[in-house]
Coordinates of C-alpha atoms in Angstrom, one line a residue:
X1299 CA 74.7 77.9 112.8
X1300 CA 74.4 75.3 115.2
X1301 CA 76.8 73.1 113.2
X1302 CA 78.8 72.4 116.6
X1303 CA 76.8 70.6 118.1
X1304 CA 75.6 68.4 115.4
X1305 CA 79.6 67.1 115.3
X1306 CA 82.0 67.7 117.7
X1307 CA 84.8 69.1 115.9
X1308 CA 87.8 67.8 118.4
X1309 CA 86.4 63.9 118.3
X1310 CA 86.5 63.7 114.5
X1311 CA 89.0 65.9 113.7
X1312 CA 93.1 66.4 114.7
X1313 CA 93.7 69.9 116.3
X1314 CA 96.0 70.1 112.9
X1315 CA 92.9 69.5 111.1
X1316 CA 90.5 71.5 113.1
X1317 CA 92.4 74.6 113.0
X1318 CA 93.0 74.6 109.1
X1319 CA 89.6 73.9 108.9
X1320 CA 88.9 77.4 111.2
X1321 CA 91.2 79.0 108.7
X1322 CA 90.2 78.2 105.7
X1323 CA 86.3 79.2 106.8
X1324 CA 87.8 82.5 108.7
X1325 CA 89.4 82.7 104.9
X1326 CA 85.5 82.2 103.6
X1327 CA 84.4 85.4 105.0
X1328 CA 86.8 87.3 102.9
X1329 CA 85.7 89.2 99.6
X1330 CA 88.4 87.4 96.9
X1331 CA 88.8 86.5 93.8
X1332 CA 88.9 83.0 93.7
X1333 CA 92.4 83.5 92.6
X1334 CA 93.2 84.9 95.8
X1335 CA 91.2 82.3 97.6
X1336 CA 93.1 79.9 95.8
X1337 CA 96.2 81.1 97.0
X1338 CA 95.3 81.9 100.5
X1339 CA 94.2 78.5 100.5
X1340 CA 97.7 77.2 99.8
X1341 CA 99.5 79.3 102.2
X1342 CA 97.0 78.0 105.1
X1343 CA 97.4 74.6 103.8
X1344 CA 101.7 75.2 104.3
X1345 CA 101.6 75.9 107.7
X1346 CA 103.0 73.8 110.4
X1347 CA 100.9 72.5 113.5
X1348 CA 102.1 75.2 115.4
X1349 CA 100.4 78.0 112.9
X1350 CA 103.9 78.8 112.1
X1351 CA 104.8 79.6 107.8
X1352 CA 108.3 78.0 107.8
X1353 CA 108.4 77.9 104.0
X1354 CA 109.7 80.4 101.7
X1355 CA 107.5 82.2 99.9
X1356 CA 108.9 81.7 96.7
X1357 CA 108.8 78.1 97.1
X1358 CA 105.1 78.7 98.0
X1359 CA 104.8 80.3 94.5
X1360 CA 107.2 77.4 92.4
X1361 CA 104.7 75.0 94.3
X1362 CA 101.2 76.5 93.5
X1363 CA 102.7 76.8 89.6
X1364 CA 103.6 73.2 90.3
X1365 CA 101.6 71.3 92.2
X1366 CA 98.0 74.0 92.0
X1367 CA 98.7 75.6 88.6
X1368 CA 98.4 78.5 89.6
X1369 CA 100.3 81.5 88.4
X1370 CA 101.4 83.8 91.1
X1371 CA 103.6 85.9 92.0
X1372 CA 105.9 86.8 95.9
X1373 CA 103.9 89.8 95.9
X1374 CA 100.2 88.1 95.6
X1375 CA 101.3 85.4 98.1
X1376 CA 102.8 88.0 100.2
X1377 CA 99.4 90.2 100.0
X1378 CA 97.3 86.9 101.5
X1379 CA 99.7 86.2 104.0
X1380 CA 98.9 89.4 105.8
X1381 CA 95.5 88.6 105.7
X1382 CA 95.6 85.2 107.1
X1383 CA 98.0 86.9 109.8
X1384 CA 95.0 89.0 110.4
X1385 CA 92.6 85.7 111.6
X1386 CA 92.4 83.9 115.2
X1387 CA 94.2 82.8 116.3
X1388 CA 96.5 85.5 116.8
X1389 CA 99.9 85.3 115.8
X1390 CA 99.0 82.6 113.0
X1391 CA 101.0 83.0 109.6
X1392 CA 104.3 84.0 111.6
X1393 CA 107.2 83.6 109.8
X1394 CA 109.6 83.9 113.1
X1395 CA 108.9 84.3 116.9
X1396 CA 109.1 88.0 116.2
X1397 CA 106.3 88.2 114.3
X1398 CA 104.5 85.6 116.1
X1399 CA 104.8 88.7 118.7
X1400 CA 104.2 91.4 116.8
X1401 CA 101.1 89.8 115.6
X1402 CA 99.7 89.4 118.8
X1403 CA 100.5 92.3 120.6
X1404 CA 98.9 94.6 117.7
X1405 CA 95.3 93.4 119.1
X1406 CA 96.0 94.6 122.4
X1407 CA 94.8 98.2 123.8
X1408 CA 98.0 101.0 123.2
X1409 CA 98.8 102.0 126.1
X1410 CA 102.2 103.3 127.1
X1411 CA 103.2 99.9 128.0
X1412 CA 102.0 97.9 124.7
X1413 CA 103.6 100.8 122.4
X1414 CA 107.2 99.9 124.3
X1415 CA 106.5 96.4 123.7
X1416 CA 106.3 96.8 120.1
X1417 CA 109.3 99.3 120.3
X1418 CA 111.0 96.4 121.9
X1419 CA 110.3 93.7 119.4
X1420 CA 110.7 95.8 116.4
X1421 CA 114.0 97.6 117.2
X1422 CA 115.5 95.8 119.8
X1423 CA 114.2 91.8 119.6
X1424 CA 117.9 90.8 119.6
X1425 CA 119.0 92.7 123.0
X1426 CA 115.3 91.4 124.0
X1427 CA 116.3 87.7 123.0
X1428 CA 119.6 88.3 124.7
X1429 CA 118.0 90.0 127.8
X1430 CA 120.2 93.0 127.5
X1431 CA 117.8 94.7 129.1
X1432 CA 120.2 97.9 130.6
X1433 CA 120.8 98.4 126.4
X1434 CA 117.4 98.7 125.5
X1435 CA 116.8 100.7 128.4
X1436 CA 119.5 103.4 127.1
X1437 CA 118.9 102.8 123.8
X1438 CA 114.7 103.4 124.2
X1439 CA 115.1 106.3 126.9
X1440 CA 113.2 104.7 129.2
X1441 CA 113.1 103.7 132.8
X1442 CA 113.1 100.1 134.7
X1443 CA 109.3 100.5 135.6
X1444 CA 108.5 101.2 131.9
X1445 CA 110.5 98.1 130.6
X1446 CA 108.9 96.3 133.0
X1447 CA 105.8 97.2 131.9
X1448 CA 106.4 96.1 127.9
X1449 CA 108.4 93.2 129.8
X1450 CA 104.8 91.7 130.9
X1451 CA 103.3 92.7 128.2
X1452 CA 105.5 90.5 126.0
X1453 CA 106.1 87.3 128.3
X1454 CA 101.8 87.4 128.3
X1455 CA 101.8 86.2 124.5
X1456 CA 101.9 83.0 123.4
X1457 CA 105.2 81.6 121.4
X1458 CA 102.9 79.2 119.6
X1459 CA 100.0 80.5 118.3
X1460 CA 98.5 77.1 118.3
X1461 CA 99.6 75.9 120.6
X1462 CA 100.9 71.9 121.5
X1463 CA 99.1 69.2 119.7
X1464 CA 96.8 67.8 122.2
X1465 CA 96.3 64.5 120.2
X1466 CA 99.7 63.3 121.6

């Protein structure tokens, strides 16, 4: 378990690299078929350097026929998304900046303020976007304090979950 120190990772490696590389062994410690694996695989491989999935995923299924051979099917590829969605770090997998949200904010401790949050990106991310915040105020029942609350709850997570590439 010491394998950090016998090789830097960040020296050898891009951060692109490096963090697929955490992915695919956080992917390692889950109990599939190597079916699954095999498709998890592929989806982890598809993401951009921002951790982002911009791909469809039925072009992720014509390309693991393709390119993999491997039969799948939206629902299979679907099915592994949500569990690389469920690695470090958080928010990676995200189709959109919603979800990118979403993902993040379901690790944090619910308290009044977190469950708004969610409220607020679920049902409300355009007004959110659009900083209507007197809408979602009426349309949530809920006062300035407690949007302000959610409010710092949201602008605390990170748009990227990778963040910038720091071999620029």
């Amino acid at each position: 378990y010491n394998s950090k120190e016998e090789r830097p990772q960040y020296s050898t490696f891009s951060v692109k690299e490096s963090f697929t590389q955490s992915l695919q062994e956080q992917l390692g410690y889950r109990n599939l078929t190597e079916h699954q694996y095999a498709v998890a695989s592929f989806i982890i491989g598809s993401l951009d350097d921002d951790g982002y999935l911009r791909r469809s995923i039925d072009s992720i299924v014509d390309d693991l026929s393709f390119r993999a051979n491997v039969e799948t099917t939206e629902e299979e590829v679907l099915e592994m998304l949500k569990i690389i969605q469920e690695f470090e770090p958080a928010g990676v997998g995200a189709r959109d900046l919603r979800e990118c949200l979403l993902l993040q904010i379901r690790s944090c401790k619910k308290t009044p303020a977190v469950e708004n949050a969610v409220k607020i990106l679920k049902n409300h991310f355009t007004e959110f976007t659009n900083k209507h915040f007197q809408k979602i105020m009426t349309r949530m029942n809920i006062t300035e304090d407690e949007l302000k609350a959610a409010m710092a709850k949201i602008l605390k997570l990170n748009p990227s979950p990778v963040g910038p590439s720091d071999a620029s």
